[in-house]
Tab-separated table of C-alpha atoms and ligand atoms in Angstrom:
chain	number	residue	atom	x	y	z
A	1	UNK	CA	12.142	0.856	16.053
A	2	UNK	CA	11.645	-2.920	18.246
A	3	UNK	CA	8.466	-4.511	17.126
A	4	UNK	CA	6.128	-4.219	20.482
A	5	UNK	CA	4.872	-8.302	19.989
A	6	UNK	CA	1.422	-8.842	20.518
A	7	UNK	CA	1.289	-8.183	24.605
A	8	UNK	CA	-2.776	-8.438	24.519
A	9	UNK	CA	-2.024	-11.528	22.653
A	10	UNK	CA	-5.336	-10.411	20.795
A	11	UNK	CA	-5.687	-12.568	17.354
A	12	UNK	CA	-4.182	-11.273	14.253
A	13	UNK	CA	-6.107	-7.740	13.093
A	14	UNK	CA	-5.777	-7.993	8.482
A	15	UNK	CA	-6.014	-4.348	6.609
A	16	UNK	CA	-5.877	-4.748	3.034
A	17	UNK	CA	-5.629	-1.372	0.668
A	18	UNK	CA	-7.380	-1.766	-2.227
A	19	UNK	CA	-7.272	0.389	-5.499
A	20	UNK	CA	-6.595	1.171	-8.921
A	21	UNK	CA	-2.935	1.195	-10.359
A	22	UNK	CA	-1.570	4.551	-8.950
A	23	UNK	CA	-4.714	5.296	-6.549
A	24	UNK	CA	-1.579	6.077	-3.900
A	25	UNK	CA	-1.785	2.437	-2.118
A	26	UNK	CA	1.925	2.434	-1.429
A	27	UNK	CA	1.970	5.902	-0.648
A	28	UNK	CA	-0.972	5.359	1.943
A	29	UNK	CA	0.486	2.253	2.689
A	30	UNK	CA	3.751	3.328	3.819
A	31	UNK	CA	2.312	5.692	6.255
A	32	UNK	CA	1.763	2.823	8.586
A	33	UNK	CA	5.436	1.783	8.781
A	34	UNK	CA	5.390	4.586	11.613
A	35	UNK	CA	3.462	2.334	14.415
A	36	UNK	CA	5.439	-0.649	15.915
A	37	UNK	CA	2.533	-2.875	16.336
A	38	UNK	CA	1.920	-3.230	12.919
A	39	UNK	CA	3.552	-5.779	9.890
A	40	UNK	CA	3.442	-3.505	6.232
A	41	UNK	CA	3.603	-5.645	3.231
A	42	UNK	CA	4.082	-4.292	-0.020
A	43	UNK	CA	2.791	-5.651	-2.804
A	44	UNK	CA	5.370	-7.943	-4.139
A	45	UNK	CA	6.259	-6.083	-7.291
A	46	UNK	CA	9.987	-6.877	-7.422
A	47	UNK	CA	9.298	-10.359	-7.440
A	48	UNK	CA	6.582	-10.279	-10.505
A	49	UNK	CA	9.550	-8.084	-12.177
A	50	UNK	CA	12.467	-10.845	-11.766
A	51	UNK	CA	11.216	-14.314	-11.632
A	52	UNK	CA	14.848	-16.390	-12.083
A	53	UNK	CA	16.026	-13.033	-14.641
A	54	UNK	CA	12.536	-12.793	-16.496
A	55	UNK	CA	10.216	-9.526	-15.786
A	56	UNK	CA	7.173	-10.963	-15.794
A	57	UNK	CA	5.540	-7.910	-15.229
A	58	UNK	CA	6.568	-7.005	-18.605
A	59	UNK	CA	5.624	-9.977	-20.227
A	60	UNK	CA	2.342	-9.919	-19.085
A	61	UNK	CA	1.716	-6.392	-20.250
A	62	UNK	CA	3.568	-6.829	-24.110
A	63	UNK	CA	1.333	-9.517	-24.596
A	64	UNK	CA	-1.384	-10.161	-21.959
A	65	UNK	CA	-2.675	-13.404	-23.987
A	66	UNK	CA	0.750	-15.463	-23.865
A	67	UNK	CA	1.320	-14.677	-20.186
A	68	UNK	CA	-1.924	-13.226	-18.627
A	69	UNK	CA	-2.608	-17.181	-16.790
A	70	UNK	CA	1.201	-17.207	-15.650
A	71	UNK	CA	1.234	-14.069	-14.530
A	72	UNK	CA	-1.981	-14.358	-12.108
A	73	UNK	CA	-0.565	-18.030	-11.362
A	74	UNK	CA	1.923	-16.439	-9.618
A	75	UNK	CA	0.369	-13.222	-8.142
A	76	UNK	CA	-1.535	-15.311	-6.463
A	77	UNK	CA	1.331	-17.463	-4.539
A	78	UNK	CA	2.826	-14.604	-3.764
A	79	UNK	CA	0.023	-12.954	-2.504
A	80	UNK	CA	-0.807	-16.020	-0.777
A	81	UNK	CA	2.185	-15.938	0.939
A	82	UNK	CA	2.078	-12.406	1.980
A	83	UNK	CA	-1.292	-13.332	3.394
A	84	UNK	CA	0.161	-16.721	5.179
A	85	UNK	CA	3.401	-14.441	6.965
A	86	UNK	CA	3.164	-15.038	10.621
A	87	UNK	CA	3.891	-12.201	12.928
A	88	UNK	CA	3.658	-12.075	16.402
A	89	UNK	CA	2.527	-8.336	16.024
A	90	UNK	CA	-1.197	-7.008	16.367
A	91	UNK	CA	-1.947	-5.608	12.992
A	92	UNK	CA	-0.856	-6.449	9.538
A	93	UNK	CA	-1.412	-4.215	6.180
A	94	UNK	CA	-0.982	-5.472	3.082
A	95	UNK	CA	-1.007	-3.735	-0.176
A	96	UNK	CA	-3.759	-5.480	-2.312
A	97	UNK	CA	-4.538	-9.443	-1.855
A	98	UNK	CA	-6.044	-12.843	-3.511
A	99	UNK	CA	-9.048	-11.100	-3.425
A	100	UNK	CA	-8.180	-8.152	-5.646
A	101	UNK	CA	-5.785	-10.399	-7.866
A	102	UNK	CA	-9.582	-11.767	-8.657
A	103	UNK	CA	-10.548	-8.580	-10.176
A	104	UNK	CA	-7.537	-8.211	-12.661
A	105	UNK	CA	-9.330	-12.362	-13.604
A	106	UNK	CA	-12.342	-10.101	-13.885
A	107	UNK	CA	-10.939	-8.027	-16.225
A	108	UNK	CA	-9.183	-10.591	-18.308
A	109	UNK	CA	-12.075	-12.514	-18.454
A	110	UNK	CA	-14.687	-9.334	-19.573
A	111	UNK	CA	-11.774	-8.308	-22.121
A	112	UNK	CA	-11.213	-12.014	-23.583
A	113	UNK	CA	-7.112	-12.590	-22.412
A	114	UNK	CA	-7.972	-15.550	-21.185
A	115	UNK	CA	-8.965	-19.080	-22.523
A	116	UNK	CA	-12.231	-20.413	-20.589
A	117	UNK	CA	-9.714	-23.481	-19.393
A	118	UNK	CA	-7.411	-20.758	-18.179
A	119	UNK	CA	-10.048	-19.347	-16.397
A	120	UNK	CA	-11.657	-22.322	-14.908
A	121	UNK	CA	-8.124	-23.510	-13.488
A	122	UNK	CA	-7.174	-19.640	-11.910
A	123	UNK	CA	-10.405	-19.573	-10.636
A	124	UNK	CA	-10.365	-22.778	-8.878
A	125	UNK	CA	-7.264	-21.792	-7.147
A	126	UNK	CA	-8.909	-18.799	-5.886
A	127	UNK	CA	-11.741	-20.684	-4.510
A	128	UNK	CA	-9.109	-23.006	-2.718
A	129	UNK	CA	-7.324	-20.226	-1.010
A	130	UNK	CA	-10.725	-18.404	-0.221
A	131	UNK	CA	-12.000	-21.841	1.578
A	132	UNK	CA	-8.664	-23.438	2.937
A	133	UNK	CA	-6.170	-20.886	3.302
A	134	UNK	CA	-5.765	-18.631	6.167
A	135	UNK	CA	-6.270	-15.606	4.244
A	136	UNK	CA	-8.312	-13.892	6.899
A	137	UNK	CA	-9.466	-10.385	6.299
A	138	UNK	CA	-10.823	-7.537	8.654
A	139	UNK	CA	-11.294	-4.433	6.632
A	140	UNK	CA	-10.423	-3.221	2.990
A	141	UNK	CA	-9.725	0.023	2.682
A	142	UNK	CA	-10.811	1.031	-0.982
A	143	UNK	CA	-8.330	3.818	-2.272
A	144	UNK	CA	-11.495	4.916	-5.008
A	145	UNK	CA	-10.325	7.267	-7.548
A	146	UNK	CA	-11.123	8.245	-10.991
A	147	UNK	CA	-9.253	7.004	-14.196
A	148	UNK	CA	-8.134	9.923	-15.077
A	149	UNK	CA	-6.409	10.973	-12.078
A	150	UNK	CA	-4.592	7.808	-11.858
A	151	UNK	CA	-3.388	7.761	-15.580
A	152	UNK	CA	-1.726	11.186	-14.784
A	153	UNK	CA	-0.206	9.977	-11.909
A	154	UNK	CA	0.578	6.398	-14.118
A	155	UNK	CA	2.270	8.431	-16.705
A	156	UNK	CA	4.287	10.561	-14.030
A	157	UNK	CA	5.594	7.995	-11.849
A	158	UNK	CA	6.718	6.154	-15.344
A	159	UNK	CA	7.137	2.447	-14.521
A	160	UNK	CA	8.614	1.195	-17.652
A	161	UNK	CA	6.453	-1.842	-17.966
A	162	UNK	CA	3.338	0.260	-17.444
A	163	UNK	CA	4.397	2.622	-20.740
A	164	UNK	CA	2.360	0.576	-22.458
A	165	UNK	CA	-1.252	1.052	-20.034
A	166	UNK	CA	-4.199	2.764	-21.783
A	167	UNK	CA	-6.473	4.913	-20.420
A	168	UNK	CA	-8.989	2.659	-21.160
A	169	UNK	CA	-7.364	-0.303	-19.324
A	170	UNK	CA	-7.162	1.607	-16.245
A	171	UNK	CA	-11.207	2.531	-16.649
A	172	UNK	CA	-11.809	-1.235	-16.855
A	173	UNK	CA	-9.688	-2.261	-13.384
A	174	UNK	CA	-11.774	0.893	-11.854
A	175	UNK	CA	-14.866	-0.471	-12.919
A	176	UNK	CA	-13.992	-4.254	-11.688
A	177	UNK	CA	-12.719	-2.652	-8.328
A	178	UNK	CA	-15.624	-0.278	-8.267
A	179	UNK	CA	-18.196	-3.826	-9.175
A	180	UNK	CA	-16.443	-5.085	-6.586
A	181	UNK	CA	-16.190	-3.237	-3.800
A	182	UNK	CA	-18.333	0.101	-4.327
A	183	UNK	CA	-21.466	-1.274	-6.302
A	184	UNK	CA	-21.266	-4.919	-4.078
A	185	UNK	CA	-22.572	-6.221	-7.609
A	186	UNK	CA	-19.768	-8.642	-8.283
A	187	UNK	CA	-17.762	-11.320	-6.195
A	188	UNK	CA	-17.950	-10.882	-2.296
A	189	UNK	CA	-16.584	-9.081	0.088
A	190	UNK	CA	-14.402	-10.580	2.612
A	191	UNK	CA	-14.216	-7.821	5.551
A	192	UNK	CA	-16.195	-4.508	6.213
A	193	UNK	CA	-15.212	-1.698	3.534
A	194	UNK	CA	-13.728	2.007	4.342
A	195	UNK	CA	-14.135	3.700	0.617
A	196	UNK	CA	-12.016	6.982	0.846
A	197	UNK	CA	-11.580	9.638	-2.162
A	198	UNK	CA	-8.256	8.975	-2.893
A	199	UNK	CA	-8.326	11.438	-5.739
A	200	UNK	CA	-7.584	13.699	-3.195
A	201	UNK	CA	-3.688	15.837	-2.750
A	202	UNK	CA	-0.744	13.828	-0.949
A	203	UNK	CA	-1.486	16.455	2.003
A	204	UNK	CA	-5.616	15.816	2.091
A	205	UNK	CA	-4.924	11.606	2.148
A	206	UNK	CA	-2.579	12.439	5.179
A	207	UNK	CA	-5.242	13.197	6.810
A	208	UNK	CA	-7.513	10.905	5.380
A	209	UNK	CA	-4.514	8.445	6.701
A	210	UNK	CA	-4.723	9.636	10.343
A	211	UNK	CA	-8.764	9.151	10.614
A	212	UNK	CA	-8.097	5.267	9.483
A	213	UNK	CA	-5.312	4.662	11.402
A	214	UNK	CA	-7.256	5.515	14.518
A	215	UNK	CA	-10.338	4.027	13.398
A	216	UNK	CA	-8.861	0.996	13.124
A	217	UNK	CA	-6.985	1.153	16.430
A	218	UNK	CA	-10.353	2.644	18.074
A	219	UNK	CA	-12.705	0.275	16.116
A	220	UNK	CA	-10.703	-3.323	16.229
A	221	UNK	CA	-13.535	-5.169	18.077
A	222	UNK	CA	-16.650	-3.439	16.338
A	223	UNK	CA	-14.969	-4.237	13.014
A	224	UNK	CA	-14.639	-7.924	13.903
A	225	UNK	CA	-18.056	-7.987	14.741
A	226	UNK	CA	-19.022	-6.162	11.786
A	227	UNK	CA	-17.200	-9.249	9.632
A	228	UNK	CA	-18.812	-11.490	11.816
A	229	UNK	CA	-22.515	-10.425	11.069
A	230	UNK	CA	-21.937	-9.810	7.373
A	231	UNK	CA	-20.419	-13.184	7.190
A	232	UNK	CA	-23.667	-14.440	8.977
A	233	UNK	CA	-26.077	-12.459	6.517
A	234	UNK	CA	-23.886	-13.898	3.884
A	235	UNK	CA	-24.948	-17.348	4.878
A	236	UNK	CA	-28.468	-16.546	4.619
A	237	UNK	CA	-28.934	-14.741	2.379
A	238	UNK	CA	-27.433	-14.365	-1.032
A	239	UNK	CA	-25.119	-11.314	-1.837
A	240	UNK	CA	-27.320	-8.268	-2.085
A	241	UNK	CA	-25.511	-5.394	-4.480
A	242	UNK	CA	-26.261	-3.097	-2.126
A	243	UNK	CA	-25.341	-4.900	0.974
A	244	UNK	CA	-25.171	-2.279	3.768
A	245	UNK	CA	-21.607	-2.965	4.854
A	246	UNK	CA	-19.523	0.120	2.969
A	247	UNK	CA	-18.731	2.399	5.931
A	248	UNK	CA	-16.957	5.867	5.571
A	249	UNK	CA	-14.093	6.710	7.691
A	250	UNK	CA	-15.392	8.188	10.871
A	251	UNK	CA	-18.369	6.075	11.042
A	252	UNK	CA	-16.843	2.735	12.250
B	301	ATP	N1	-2.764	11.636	-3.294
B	301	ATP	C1	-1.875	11.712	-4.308
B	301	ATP	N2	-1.861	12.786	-5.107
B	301	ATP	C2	-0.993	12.886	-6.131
B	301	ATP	N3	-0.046	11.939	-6.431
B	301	ATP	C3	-0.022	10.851	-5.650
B	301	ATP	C4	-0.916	10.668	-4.559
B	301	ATP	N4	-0.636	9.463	-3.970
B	301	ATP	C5	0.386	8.940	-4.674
B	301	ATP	N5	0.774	9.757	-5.673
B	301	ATP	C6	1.826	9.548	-6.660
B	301	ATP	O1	1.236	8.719	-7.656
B	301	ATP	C7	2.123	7.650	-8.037
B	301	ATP	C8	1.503	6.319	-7.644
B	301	ATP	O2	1.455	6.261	-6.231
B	301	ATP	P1	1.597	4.835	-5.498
B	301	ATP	O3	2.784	4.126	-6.029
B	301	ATP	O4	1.484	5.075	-4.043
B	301	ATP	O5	0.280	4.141	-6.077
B	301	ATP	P2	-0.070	2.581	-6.054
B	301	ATP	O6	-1.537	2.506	-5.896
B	301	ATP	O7	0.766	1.870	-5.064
B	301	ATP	O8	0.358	2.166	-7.514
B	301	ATP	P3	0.523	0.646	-8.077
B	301	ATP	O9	-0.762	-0.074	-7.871
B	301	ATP	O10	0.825	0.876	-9.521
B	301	ATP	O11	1.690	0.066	-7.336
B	301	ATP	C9	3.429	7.938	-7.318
B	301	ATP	O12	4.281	8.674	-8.192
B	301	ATP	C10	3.011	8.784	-6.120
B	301	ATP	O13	4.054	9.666	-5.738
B	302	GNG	N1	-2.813	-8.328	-14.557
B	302	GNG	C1	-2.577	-8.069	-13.284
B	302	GNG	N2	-3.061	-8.925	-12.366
B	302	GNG	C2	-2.895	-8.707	-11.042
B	302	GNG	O1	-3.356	-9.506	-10.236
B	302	GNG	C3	-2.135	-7.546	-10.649
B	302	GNG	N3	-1.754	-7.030	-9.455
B	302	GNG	C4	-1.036	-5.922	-9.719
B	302	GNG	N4	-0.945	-5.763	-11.058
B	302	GNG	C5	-0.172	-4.727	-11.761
B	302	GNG	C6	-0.737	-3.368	-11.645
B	302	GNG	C7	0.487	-2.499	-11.678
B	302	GNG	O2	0.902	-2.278	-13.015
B	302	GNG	C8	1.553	-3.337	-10.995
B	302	GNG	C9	1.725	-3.014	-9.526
B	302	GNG	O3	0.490	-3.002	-8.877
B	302	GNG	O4	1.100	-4.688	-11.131
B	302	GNG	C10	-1.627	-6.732	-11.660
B	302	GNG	N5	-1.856	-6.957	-12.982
């Protein structure tokens, strides 16, 4: 199907899904790939699994302290260049983002993978893309699910590096993510949030899929705006936990 370009020439519209691993992001993701004014970009697994013949992906996971700073060194080029990819289309969904590559920082910071210079240097980086790169955002939608359900589904869809993923490390990216984008109590939030129970069946997020995909088409402009006045309150006033910018699909 011809990509309709951008005929309202209307500026670039930036979905991010956001979840857990397994929370169905690719899944919920793909479901776009339907609607010709839109760009879909996966999250750029393949590449984290065969950097010049090494799996990084593995490396990271068999032992987190050796290649935990390499491995978020380059999730977040990659990312950055997902973010960066021009398109002359309307709408473009990504799977994830620098801003969620910050919570897996979180997490290796809380859990003590990471020296403080490590730290210090990823987090710098992030601040430079947050301040100088064009990583505009318009809404995250948060695919929230328990850690239960998404081990199940972990262990099912059996991604070899991933054999090695406790239950326990999936309850500590759901509480980062959660932080993050549920409880507000953590870093902030680029873009208004849609939090949808993605513990829900494959059937029940289809539908769940249909009532985003039109909000967003039906709510472009008042989501702008929405960014626009958080970013504003953001200026004056710091972060709140509970800032009142979570909205629930149908409400935009
Ligand atoms: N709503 C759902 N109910 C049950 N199983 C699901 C649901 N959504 C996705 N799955 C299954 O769960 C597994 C993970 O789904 P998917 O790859 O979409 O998740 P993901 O969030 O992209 O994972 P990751 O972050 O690890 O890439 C797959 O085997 C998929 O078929
Ligand atoms: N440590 C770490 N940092 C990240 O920024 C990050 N982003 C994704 N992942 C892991 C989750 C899935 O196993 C797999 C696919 O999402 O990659 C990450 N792991």
């Amino acid at each position: 199907m011809s990509a309709s370009p951008n005929k309202n020439c209307k500026r670039l519209f930036t979905v991010c899904i956001e979840g857990n691993i397994g929370s169905g992001k690719t899944t919920f993701l793909n479901n776009f790939k339907a609607n010709d004014n839109m760009l879909v970009l996966q999250e750029p697994v393949e590449l984290w699994r065969d950097v010049g013949g090494t799996n990084l992906l593995e490396k990271m996971y068999k032992d987190p302290v050796r290649y935990g700073c390499l491995f978020q060194s380059y999730v977040q080029l990659t990312m950055l260049q997902l973010h960066t990819q021009k398109t002359n289309l309307p709408f473009k969904v990504m799977e994830r983002s620098v801003y969620s590559a910050r919570c897996f920082i979180e997490n290796m910071k809380r859990t003590k993978m990471l020296e403080k210079v490590e730290i210090d240097i990823l987090e710098q980086w992030h601040e430079w893309c947050i301040q100088r790169a064009d990583i505009q955002t318009d809404l995250i939608v948060y695919l929230r699910t328990s850690p239960e359900v998404v081990y199940e589904r972990m262990r099912t869809r059996a991604r070899k590096e991933e054999d090695c993923v406790s239950l326990e490390y999936l309850r500590q990216v759901h509480d980062v993510h959660d932080d993050w984008l549920y409880n507000r109590s953590l870093f902030s939030v680029p873009a208004p949030v849609m939090v949808l129970d993605a513990n829900k069946s494959v059937s029940e997020m289809m539908a769940e899929f249909e009532k985003c995909r039109r909000s967003i088409f039906e709510n472009r402009d008042k989501l702008i705006m929405e960014n626009k006045n958080m970013q504003k309150r953001r200026n004056v006033e710091p972060m709140s936990p509970l800032s009142p910018t979570k909205i629930s699909v149908g409400s935009v």
